[in-house]
Amino acid sequence: MKIIKNFNKSILVLFIISTVLSCSKDFLDEPKNTAGLPESVVFSDRNIVQSFESGIYDRYKGQWDNDLGDGVNNSNVDTGGLYAMYFARTIKGNDLIQAPSWFLFDYAHENREPGFRRTNFTWEFNYEIINYANVMIRGVENSPDLDENTKKEFIAVGKAFRAFHYFQLALEFAPNYNNDRSIAKLPVYTTPATGASEPTAPSPLSEVYNLILTDLNEAIADLPEERLGKSYMRKSVANGILARVLIVTQDDWELASSTAKASYGGNAAAAVVSSNWGTGFDDLTDQDWLWGHFQNGSNETNFFWLSPHAMTDHLTLSYQATYVNTHFRDQFSDTDVRKLFFDIYGSATPYREFVTTKFEFTFASDVPLMRKSEMVLIDAEAQYQLGNEDNARSLLFALQSARDSNAIISTNSGQALLNEILLERRKELYGELGVEWFDAKRYRLAIDRDPEHRVEIDIPADSELLFLKIPQNEIDANPNMDDTINN
Amino acid sequence: MKVKNYYALLVFLMFGITSALAQGKTVSGMVSDISGLPLPGASVIIKGTTTGVSADFDGNYSINTSQGQTLVFSFVGYANREILVGTSNTINVSLTEDTQTLDEVVVVAYGTQTKQSIVGSIGVVSSGVIETQQVTSPLRALQGVVPGVSILTAGGQPGSNPSIRIRGFASVNNSADPLIIVDGAQFNGNINSISQEQIESVSVLKDASSSALYGSRAANGVIIITTKKGTLNQAPKVTIRSQIGFSNPTVGIHNLTGPEDYLKLTWGALRNTNQYENGQTAVEAAQNATNGLIDYLGYNPYSVTAPIDVNGNLVPGANLLWQSNWEDEVLREDYLRTNHNLSISGGSEKSTYFLSFDYLNEEGPVLPSDFERVATRLNLTTQVNDWFKIGFNTSFSRSRSNNPDQTSGNTTQAISWIYNLSSIYPIYARDANGVLVLDDAGERIFDLGNGNGRLPGQPINFTRPQLNGEHIIASLTLGKERRIRTNYLGSAFAEIKLFEGLTFKSSLSYENYLFDSYSFDDDLIGAASNVQGRVSQNRDLTTTLNAIQALNYKNTFGKHSISVDAITEAYTRTDDNLLSQGTGFLPGVDNLDGATNPEFVGGNIISDRLNSYLGRLSYDFDKKYYLEFSARTDGSTRFSEEKRWGNFLSAGASWVISNESFLNSNNTLTYLKFRGSYGELGNNQTPGFFPFESLFLTGFVNEGNSGILLDGISDVNLEWEKIESLNVGVDFELFNGALRGTVDYYDKESVDLILQKPLGPSLGVNQILTNVGSIRNYGWEFSLNSTNFNTDDFTWTTGINFSLDKNEWTKLPEEETVSGSKLWKLGNSLFDFYIRDWAGVDPADGRGMWYMDVLDANGDVIDKVTTKDYDGATRYDQDKTSIPDIQGGLTSFMKYKQFDLNVLFNFSFGAHLLDTDYSGLINPFETPGVSAHPDNFNAWQSPGDITNVPLLLASNNDHAARSTRFLFKNDYVRLKSLTFGYNLPQSTLDRIGLSKFRLFVQADNIWTWQSHKGIEPEQSFNGLTGNRSPLSKTITSGVILEF
């Protein structure tokens, strides 16, 4: 009896214990994090890596909040994305005038202090994408699942992003590259941030630009032309970025010209054809546009935030904040399709005399980020710098004749030709990329504001007003930096 | 030689024979209480052995023993009696009730222990204490009863659960809630699904040694809830308890001005702005204020065009056409609470059962809040044979409540509405003359403040300056906020006695908690009217499975007793959440089928698991010296594989000095015990189930392609937050238990605290969640209970308990961090206020002043001056916190013959409150239409006035901005519960055939004394108010029947 009793007992106990212990190994490994996708999943399939790239473009054109997950919305119209960064540059020049609305401090050149939102946004936005690029490059490199072609393509995409954003940082936070290539303002990272990462010491501009050029060259070699859509960065866009970099570094105009040609396709007359002038400058499908932000007005829109459209379009409910300098308007011939300036208010206030209808604001407006016409002008400038003034003039004329039926080919030469090219850049690209600011920095020009301006401030050549101070948050958190960096 | 041996042998033989003859004696008798009633199931044990029997239904017992042995008679709630077995074979014993030994057996981690052998710090609350209060969320009954436990209920929604902190605040980003165990298994449902009537006892494990067995989840303390079970050999006992009564808000909300006073104050503000900001003369300013008052506010509740004259008085002959007392409309008075409970418990020789049904229906202060719940429970155990025992506990609870928004930051929630909209705005739409405007059906229409139902162009009573398009009564009555909670909890155990002293227990517990939240925003009125209504419905299912296998060996060798536990546990919790939301509803349609536009869909299934191995060794010598060690190792899925496992150890010891020979016979100091423990616990309640994993968030889109983005970076090396905890304590009893008390000192430090560490933004990420700080909580806990009188007719016991708690940072990622209104720095607590210092009002111009530091060239402070510039004023570390210096409770129980009276007070002194509810009502006139407090009448009027209220202004000013002017001492004493009862005497009961009949009146929260009046003192741990609804005071009468 007792033996059977003990036997029963032990069987029962063993049975219970064995069922419990048998599952312990996998027990803790099984649960997976379903709140999102972990890295291992993201870099296992080409489509998911592609969606990471798509996510970055959504971040460019959205309503930028510096912390996606904290439940607090810190976004603002003038720091909403890539388009906002460009418009802050646009409004620093002489050709456009800003009313006291969004961007008023950028307009008045009093928005560069280390604690300001503009400074913080520009720094954090660009560095965030750089980290994304590093994550993409490392994730793709280390992936055991992706094929070689996918790897090459997306490493190239990552490098293109990284170069593009280091270029933006170098323009925004440092004086002109060629003034002093040894100035150190920017920490450089080529690996993703981890929990153990510490911010690094700033690198001299020469190193930054070396990285930019290396990245772009490697990217261009591996990037295909095909892409999911024109908001995606592929070979032609990468070439365009390189062309822009080269006209800042100004030490290889030959390469600048060939790169610009590779970007716009080589046939200038065909490249400059644009259907957007006079129709609202809001259509990404225009053959002239190489790259832009895409909106569809329903689930892909940032509503009222979109610069330049929401700032410049006075004919629709928008911020209606940007006006045009009458002297700039006078530069256009009356048959120029780009002369889209009207006096709709009849206002006595000098700065409010003209508005532009170049941009039509709707929730579905697309934003131009890079156009073939700009590349043609870069080619013209490079040809001029190489001494090939005839090539320069004919390239210039290719654009001018496409915009103005009464245009005649330029007879200028020397500095006058360069000035004409720079003026053409302003006439073609007004409101788009901050062309006055960009050219003033690289050619060490002054920006003299006409008296019609609401804030008449003159920017001397090489002024520190043309670049932002390093943010206080960075100085405080970076052991390799102190307040002297902003001296 | 041989002769001596032979005699020795004979002596031994004789003893042997005598003892042999003396064995085999059967002693029997009856065990009863002092009135002669049998005590069924009383235990009779031969002292010094483990041999014993239980008395049967009639109290009769029969035991094999021998002369010279001592029999120990015991029964729960009664004092033991020891009787020496003499020559007689019949021993009848009567036992007397002993209130002191009621808590002799205490439920501890994974088992029970006698109170004497506990080496740690455990607070016990019995059902007797819980039933003196009316608590829908049962843990509220712990307030003022267990020292060291802070309980705070935010807002008066019935069914809302309090926040509980045991011994301070040990975590910042991780959850600081204690672990809740119900009948041995972790509870993840909603506490308000457990009825207070079903709870037998609650043990609060406060220190390391008591909670070490819960290791990784025990850092914030453990609350063990044990539900009622039946007893062996007990006839079925039926208990019916029924209570019904009504409630009112305790302290209510701040005072608000009526229309006349409000217009006068607004007029004064306009006049002041005209005169002192816009430079008008006094006469002009007054005239313009009179003319512009109604324009400013938009509505005129009086019959004359300009109701306030140039002296600030009501124009004679002005009739009040309407006034809206929003508080009366939104907050109820005399709302109902009913609670009915039926329990049946009993047991045979081998089995026990407990069955309970509970129905509760409680309304809340805000229209139409309520909480209706049905909770059932069935607990069964049965002894299958002498080595095999099984048990099954199951409970099902379903509650349905209306939860109108009354505590959130929304500007249109119930309480915010009352504060944000003054009484001059009518409830129903009116025309320019104040006449009610009716709709086509002749009914009144709610005034939405945007001219609804009327033609455009109405000059006044048309557009409200605030809260347009909304109406609180419409959203409370037309909208719906319904919450349904279903909680099923089932656990089964099997206990196998392998051999004497060695038991194996296997238990499995399953919990299924479904939270269904349905929210409907009306299609015509309110925030969703531009999308024709919105329905949002959440269904969140939380399932928990907990399996525990435990081996326990207990034995006594002479004076040594040991008990060894070896336990393994597996725990898994799965959250299955579903959300859907749609808009576009026809009038009268409010279910998702009727949505014309599906707005949002979401869902996620995610799990959390824990695997543990633990052991405990207890040893005691002669019931005088106790030692206890425990060790636990846990693996949690919340950390990466390398960091998953944590080891937690603890040790404790106690010395019952009163059992020593030098104190044994002392009649004053009858019980004295020292105890101490030290141990390490862990906290794995991280924000999120996988905080160590960097994740890509989905939901982005570009050109129609779906996009993902990396959401920050996570620390893959994130590990357990650990708490190192020390506890020393003394338990004592004087005069044989007439005076009983405990004193505890605790010191615990949370290390590897999980905090957000700021990162350099050039890294691309702003902050990272990592182990980077330390916080220390330390303090004293006292409790003293006395039995003042204990005679047959009159009993009076009193008790007091309180704790002194301190909290301070010992390590931070940055030297100083400003966190809202608090300053975190080494030596400061989590809740030290860091705000501007109010410097009073300048009698010359009535402006408010604050203090400002004057710095020299090196940045050192050389002077402190006053300034009228709020932005320039300096913030100072106030050395005031929202943590009380002392908090606790007072109890008193009196019984005279058949009547009894029980009171419980709870108190808190030393905490501070930053009352932004109040500051929002002071000088609000820059925003037309916001309600104002009558204290505004104390404002500065003309040069030379000495007052603390600066001049009223209708223009931008900082007069009511955050400063020490609104930092109040928040001391309070509350009469938490008062019960007055009458029990029918035994003789009458016998005649009727009942075993208990009790009538009682119970009042909860009926009286409050507070240092800062006007608002409920229980707001939040961080000392900030937030437009929360008030708690309720409830008076009910009830009856308890037992048979």
XYZ file of N, CA and C in Angstrom, chain B residues 455-625:
513
model
N -30.122 83.604 -36.148
C -29.667 84.250 -37.371
C -28.378 85.019 -37.093
N -27.496 85.057 -38.083
C -26.261 85.828 -37.869
C -26.568 87.308 -37.724
N -25.687 87.982 -37.013
C -25.865 89.413 -36.846
C -26.465 89.793 -35.520
N -26.703 88.822 -34.649
C -27.218 89.159 -33.321
C -26.089 89.830 -32.549
N -26.292 91.050 -32.074
C -25.167 91.821 -31.529
C -24.582 91.263 -30.239
N -25.425 90.775 -29.322
C -24.842 90.207 -28.100
C -25.508 88.859 -27.818
N -24.994 88.171 -26.824
C -25.470 86.846 -26.441
C -25.345 85.866 -27.598
N -24.303 86.067 -28.406
C -24.172 85.301 -29.641
C -22.859 84.526 -29.694
N -21.748 85.254 -29.573
C -20.461 84.585 -29.661
C -19.738 84.630 -28.323
N -19.399 83.453 -27.819
C -18.643 83.420 -26.585
C -17.169 83.623 -26.917
N -16.434 84.311 -26.047
C -14.994 84.462 -26.313
C -14.244 83.156 -26.132
N -14.872 82.160 -25.549
C -14.168 80.902 -25.234
C -15.071 79.719 -25.506
N -14.445 78.592 -25.710
C -15.161 77.316 -25.745
C -16.357 77.352 -26.700
N -16.119 77.885 -27.906
C -17.228 77.898 -28.871
C -17.411 76.533 -29.470
N -18.645 76.290 -29.833
C -18.938 75.032 -30.492
C -19.060 73.879 -29.522
N -18.973 74.172 -28.238
C -19.035 73.092 -27.251
C -20.088 73.429 -26.213
N -20.551 72.420 -25.515
C -21.438 72.648 -24.373
C -21.291 71.465 -23.449
N -20.941 71.739 -22.193
C -20.590 70.629 -21.306
C -21.782 69.718 -21.042
N -22.947 70.302 -20.902
C -24.094 69.448 -20.596
C -24.450 68.608 -21.809
N -24.311 69.222 -22.978
C -24.564 68.446 -24.187
C -23.573 67.298 -24.287
N -22.289 67.578 -24.066
C -21.344 66.473 -24.237
C -21.497 65.443 -23.137
N -21.902 65.846 -21.922
C -22.096 64.842 -20.878
C -23.358 64.020 -21.108
N -24.396 64.667 -21.637
C -25.643 63.917 -21.785
C -25.817 63.314 -23.173
N -25.298 63.979 -24.206
C -25.450 63.408 -25.543
C -24.285 62.503 -25.907
N -23.124 62.805 -25.345
C -21.974 61.964 -25.634
C -21.973 60.770 -24.696
N -21.110 59.808 -25.013
C -21.042 58.631 -24.155
C -19.580 58.308 -23.877
N -19.328 57.936 -22.622
C -17.995 57.443 -22.268
C -18.244 56.212 -21.420
N -18.244 55.084 -22.043
C -18.640 53.891 -21.321
C -17.454 52.952 -21.215
N -17.263 52.429 -20.046
C -16.165 51.483 -19.864
C -16.746 50.184 -19.322
N -16.409 49.093 -19.958
C -16.856 47.796 -19.448
C -15.604 46.978 -19.147
N -15.561 46.467 -17.934
C -14.387 45.686 -17.555
C -14.849 44.311 -17.122
N -14.321 43.288 -17.775
C -14.654 41.919 -17.371
C -13.366 41.266 -16.935
N -13.425 40.675 -15.766
C -12.218 40.073 -15.230
C -12.523 38.657 -14.792
N -11.836 37.715 -15.392
C -11.990 36.344 -14.949
C -10.663 35.874 -14.378
N -10.703 35.345 -13.180
C -9.472 34.870 -12.558
C -9.708 33.464 -12.048
N -8.901 32.541 -12.480
C -9.067 31.168 -12.014
C -7.726 30.592 -11.641
N -7.658 29.946 -10.493
C -6.393 29.297 -10.155
C -6.671 27.970 -9.505
N -5.798 27.050 -9.776
C -5.939 25.713 -9.225
C -4.614 25.310 -8.611
N -4.682 24.545 -7.539
C -3.432 24.062 -6.969
C -3.589 22.622 -6.531
N -2.458 21.957 -6.473
C -2.423 20.593 -5.958
C -1.296 20.517 -4.958
N -1.585 19.955 -3.800
C -0.562 19.876 -2.754
C -0.365 18.402 -2.436
N 0.877 17.969 -2.538
C 1.164 16.558 -2.300
C 2.134 16.451 -1.141
N 1.751 15.672 -0.141
C 2.643 15.467 0.995
C 3.467 14.238 0.664
N 4.738 14.454 0.320
C 5.591 13.353 -0.098
C 5.952 12.472 1.078
N 6.444 13.093 2.102
C 6.549 12.389 3.371
C 6.521 13.443 4.462
N 6.568 12.983 5.669
C 6.361 13.892 6.786
C 7.290 15.094 6.678
N 6.723 16.266 6.595
C 7.538 17.478 6.539
C 7.809 17.980 5.134
N 7.683 17.124 4.108
C 8.025 17.545 2.758
C 6.749 17.618 1.920
N 6.442 18.808 1.478
C 5.226 18.998 0.672
C 5.599 19.562 -0.686
N 4.886 19.131 -1.701
C 5.075 19.689 -3.031
C 3.760 20.344 -3.451
N 3.850 21.576 -3.848
C 2.621 22.267 -4.256
C 2.800 22.826 -5.658
N 1.836 22.512 -6.482
C 1.889 23.020 -7.841
C 0.651 23.862 -8.061
N 0.830 25.094 -8.524
C -0.371 25.892 -8.762
C -0.291 26.582 -10.108
N -1.431 26.763 -10.678
C -1.540 27.385 -11.994
C -2.653 28.411 -11.932
N -2.369 29.596 -12.412
C -3.375 30.641 -12.323
C -3.550 31.295 -13.686
N -4.775 31.565 -14.032
C -5.082 32.164 -15.329
C -5.959 33.380 -15.108
N -5.606 34.479 -15.736
C -6.446 35.657 -15.597
C -6.742 36.230 -16.970
N -7.966 36.634 -17.171
C -8.385 37.178 -18.448
C -9.119 38.479 -18.164
N -8.523 39.576 -18.543
C -9.116 40.879 -18.238
C -9.394 41.603 -19.544
N -10.646 41.899 -19.765
C -11.029 42.585 -20.992
C -11.499 43.984 -20.656
N -10.870 44.962 -21.250
C -11.232 46.353 -21.018
C -11.823 46.904 -22.307
N -13.066 47.282 -22.230
C -13.758 47.773 -23.413
C -14.109 49.232 -23.166
N -13.538 50.098 -23.969
C -13.768 51.512 -23.744
C -14.458 52.075 -24.975
N -15.627 52.602 -24.781
C -16.424 53.103 -25.905
C -16.675 54.586 -25.700
N -16.395 55.336 -26.720
C -16.499 56.778 -26.568
C -17.222 57.343 -27.779
N -18.254 58.131 -27.531
C -19.029 58.704 -28.626
C -19.080 60.213 -28.462
N -18.618 60.946 -29.478
C -18.743 62.406 -29.478
C -19.867 62.777 -30.423
N -20.782 63.580 -29.904
C -22.010 63.870 -30.631
C -21.751 64.479 -32.013
N -22.676 64.206 -32.947
C -22.487 64.677 -34.313
C -22.906 66.119 -34.516
N -23.696 66.693 -33.577
C -24.156 68.053 -33.809
C -23.475 69.067 -32.897
N -23.072 68.617 -31.735
C -22.523 69.573 -30.773
C -21.166 69.081 -30.301
N -20.173 69.929 -30.390
C -18.904 69.572 -29.770
C -17.779 69.369 -30.762
N -16.688 68.806 -30.258
C -15.444 68.709 -31.007
C -15.580 67.891 -32.274
N -16.533 66.961 -32.300
C -16.639 66.106 -33.481
C -17.745 66.565 -34.413
N -18.299 67.755 -34.172
C -19.427 68.152 -35.016
C -18.979 68.456 -36.437
N -17.699 68.836 -36.636
C -17.274 69.111 -38.012
C -17.028 67.837 -38.804
N -17.030 66.679 -38.109
C -16.921 65.418 -38.847
C -18.178 64.568 -38.643
N -19.254 65.206 -38.197
C -20.522 64.502 -37.940
C -20.360 63.371 -36.941
N -19.726 63.653 -35.881
C -19.676 62.673 -34.806
C -18.530 61.696 -34.937
N -18.086 61.196 -33.797
C -16.974 60.259 -33.818
C -17.214 59.180 -32.781
N -16.963 57.942 -33.161
C -16.993 56.833 -32.207
C -15.596 56.247 -32.152
N -15.118 56.035 -30.951
C -13.799 55.451 -30.783
C -13.954 54.304 -29.810
N -13.562 53.126 -30.205
C -13.736 51.983 -29.325
C -12.443 51.194 -29.210
N -12.081 50.913 -27.961
C -10.884 50.132 -27.649
C -11.305 48.815 -27.046
N -10.667 47.743 -27.454
C -10.861 46.482 -26.733
C -9.471 45.979 -26.395
N -9.142 46.007 -25.126
C -7.803 45.579 -24.723
C -7.949 44.335 -23.877
N -7.342 43.278 -24.331
C -7.440 42.012 -23.609
C -6.082 41.708 -22.985
N -6.067 41.525 -21.671
C -4.814 41.192 -21.000
C -4.968 39.810 -20.414
N -4.147 38.875 -20.882
C -4.224 37.524 -20.300
C -2.917 37.254 -19.576
N -3.061 36.642 -18.401
C -1.890 36.335 -17.587
C -1.938 34.874 -17.205
N -0.804 34.236 -17.313
C -0.717 32.834 -16.925
C 0.469 32.717 -15.980
N 0.244 32.077 -14.835
C 1.292 32.026 -13.827
C 1.358 30.604 -13.287
N 2.509 29.961 -13.387
C 2.648 28.580 -12.909
C 3.744 28.531 -11.850
N 3.416 28.016 -10.681
C 4.384 27.974 -9.583
C 4.514 26.549 -9.097
N 5.719 26.040 -9.038
C 5.969 24.715 -8.454
C 6.830 24.927 -7.223
N 6.332 24.473 -6.076
C 7.052 24.755 -4.832
C 7.235 23.492 -4.024
N 8.416 23.384 -3.469
C 8.750 22.251 -2.608
C 9.040 22.846 -1.241
N 8.401 22.299 -0.220
C 8.640 22.880 1.091
C 8.956 21.781 2.079
N 10.014 21.985 2.842
C 10.361 21.010 3.861
C 10.382 21.709 5.202
N 9.624 21.171 6.122
C 9.534 21.795 7.445
C 9.826 20.736 8.457
N 10.671 21.054 9.398
C 10.862 20.075 10.456
C 11.393 20.737 11.715
N 11.183 20.056 12.803
C 11.670 20.556 14.092
C 12.531 19.474 14.710
N 13.727 19.834 15.097
C 14.589 18.900 15.800
C 14.849 19.502 17.170
N 14.099 19.055 18.133
C 14.280 19.637 19.466
C 13.911 21.096 19.416
N 14.859 21.932 19.802
C 14.560 23.357 19.812
C 14.809 24.005 18.468
N 15.369 23.244 17.526
C 15.658 23.841 16.222
C 14.496 23.578 15.278
N 14.063 24.587 14.600
C 13.072 24.384 13.531
C 13.646 24.934 12.261
N 13.469 24.190 11.205
C 13.863 24.770 9.921
C 12.734 24.604 8.923
N 12.748 25.485 7.954
C 11.790 25.380 6.855
C 12.537 25.802 5.610
N 12.472 24.952 4.619
C 13.195 25.234 3.379
C 12.183 25.253 2.238
N 12.253 26.291 1.393
C 11.407 26.329 0.194
C 12.286 26.327 -1.036
N 11.905 25.540 -2.014
C 12.563 25.632 -3.322
C 11.448 25.791 -4.339
N 11.480 26.884 -5.083
C 10.328 27.222 -5.922
C 10.787 27.591 -7.319
N 9.999 27.206 -8.288
C 10.257 27.692 -9.633
C 8.958 28.283 -10.196
N 9.103 29.364 -10.920
C 7.908 30.072 -11.377
C 8.036 30.488 -12.829
N 6.936 30.375 -13.547
C 6.906 30.863 -14.927
C 5.700 31.777 -15.065
N 5.901 32.923 -15.673
C 4.852 33.941 -15.752
C 4.808 34.471 -17.173
N 3.617 34.552 -17.706
C 3.527 35.186 -19.018
C 2.286 36.071 -19.086
N 2.449 37.215 -19.678
C 1.357 38.172 -19.823
C 1.292 38.603 -21.279
N 0.095 38.586 -21.835
C -0.065 38.988 -23.230
C -1.090 40.098 -23.307
N -0.731 41.186 -23.968
C -1.654 42.297 -24.191
C -2.100 42.261 -25.638
N -3.389 42.151 -25.830
C -3.939 42.084 -27.183
C -4.854 43.289 -27.324
N -4.387 44.328 -27.974
C -5.140 45.574 -28.022
C -5.687 45.837 -29.399
N -6.896 46.367 -29.423
C -7.547 46.662 -30.690
C -8.213 48.009 -30.583
N -8.075 48.850 -31.601
C -8.685 50.169 -31.560
C -9.297 50.468 -32.915
N -10.514 50.969 -32.896
C -11.053 51.426 -34.167
C -11.831 52.703 -33.946
N -11.824 53.543 -34.946
C -12.401 54.857 -34.783
C -13.020 55.258 -36.106
N -14.213 55.832 -36.049
C -14.845 56.250 -37.298
C -15.629 57.524 -37.103
N -15.895 58.210 -38.187
C -16.667 59.452 -38.112
C -17.791 59.412 -39.131
N -18.631 60.426 -39.071
C -19.722 60.521 -40.046
C -20.930 59.715 -39.635
N -21.657 60.197 -38.631
C -22.814 59.450 -38.129
C -24.093 60.232 -38.346
N -25.167 59.512 -38.642
C -26.480 60.141 -38.711
C -26.977 60.391 -37.289
N -27.892 61.364 -37.120
C -28.391 61.605 -35.765
C -29.012 60.344 -35.188
N -28.665 60.056 -33.962
C -29.239 58.884 -33.319
C -28.452 57.608 -33.553
N -27.482 57.651 -34.450
C -26.680 56.454 -34.717
C -25.364 56.612 -33.987
N -24.983 55.618 -33.183
C -23.711 55.766 -32.472
C -22.920 54.477 -32.385
N -23.165 53.556 -33.299
C -22.266 52.397 -33.299
C -21.445 52.384 -34.580
N -20.303 51.722 -34.501
C -19.323 51.815 -35.578
C -19.834 51.332 -36.924
N -20.850 50.464 -36.918
C -21.441 50.043 -38.194
C -21.933 51.248 -38.969
N -22.354 52.273 -38.233
C -22.933 53.435 -38.883
C -21.919 54.482 -39.312
N -20.612 54.199 -39.157
C -19.601 55.199 -39.507
C -19.449 55.258 -41.019
N -19.557 56.449 -41.574
C -19.369 56.552 -43.018
C -17.897 56.694 -43.365
N -17.085 57.087 -42.413
C -15.666 57.250 -42.703
C -14.832 56.558 -41.635
N -14.225 55.431 -41.985
C -13.354 54.795 -40.991
C -12.110 55.659 -40.828
N -11.897 56.149 -39.619
C -10.822 57.133 -39.436
C -9.490 56.501 -39.072
N -9.555 55.498 -38.250
C -8.300 54.988 -37.718
C -8.491 53.563 -37.245
N -7.510 52.725 -37.509
C -7.547 51.355 -37.005
C -6.190 51.071 -36.386
N -6.185 50.370 -35.294
C -4.890 50.021 -34.717
C -5.017 48.726 -33.954
N -3.939 48.046 -33.768
C -3.987 46.824 -32.979
C -2.596 46.280 -32.794
N -2.419 45.564 -31.720
C -1.087 45.033 -31.443
C -1.201 43.897 -30.440
N -0.384 42.874 -30.609
C -0.329 41.789 -29.626
C 1.109 41.703 -29.148
N 1.308 41.834 -27.871
C 2.683 41.868 -27.358
C 2.732 41.144 -26.021
N 3.874 40.494 -25.729
C 3.976 39.660 -24.525
C 5.141 40.023 -23.633
N 5.007 39.599 -22.408
C 6.026 39.853 -21.395
C 6.125 38.564 -20.584
N 7.337 38.041 -20.410
C 7.471 36.784 -19.675
C 8.556 36.864 -18.630
N 8.413 35.990 -17.639
C 9.369 35.940 -16.539
C 9.570 34.489 -16.159
N 10.825 34.124 -15.931
C 11.115 32.764 -15.506
C 12.006 32.857 -14.276
N 11.647 32.149 -13.204
C 12.388 32.373 -11.966
C 12.658 31.096 -11.201
N 13.742 31.171 -10.445
C 14.080 30.078 -9.532
C 14.362 30.726 -8.190
N 13.706 30.234 -7.163
C 13.906 30.888 -5.873
C 13.940 29.906 -4.729
N 14.518 30.375 -3.649
C 14.573 29.513 -2.475
C 14.605 30.336 -1.208
N 14.090 29.745 -0.165
C 14.102 30.435 1.132
C 14.469 29.436 2.202
N 15.284 29.863 3.142
C 15.655 29.007 4.263
C 15.325 29.760 5.534
N 14.459 29.190 6.361
C 14.149 29.818 7.651
C 14.597 28.900 8.754
N 15.150 29.504 9.745
C 15.628 28.695 10.870
C 15.267 29.402 12.147
N 14.788 28.659 13.126
C 14.672 29.325 14.411
C 15.085 28.380 15.514
N 15.574 28.983 16.563
C 16.028 28.223 17.723
C 15.156 28.603 18.889
N 14.430 27.625 19.376
C 13.650 27.803 20.594
C 12.661 28.959 20.510
N 12.198 29.232 19.361
C 11.248 30.333 19.157
C 11.781 31.652 19.708
N 13.092 31.753 19.760
C 13.667 32.988 20.283
C 14.530 33.674 19.240
N 15.290 32.874 18.507
C 16.223 33.427 17.521
C 15.773 32.950 16.146
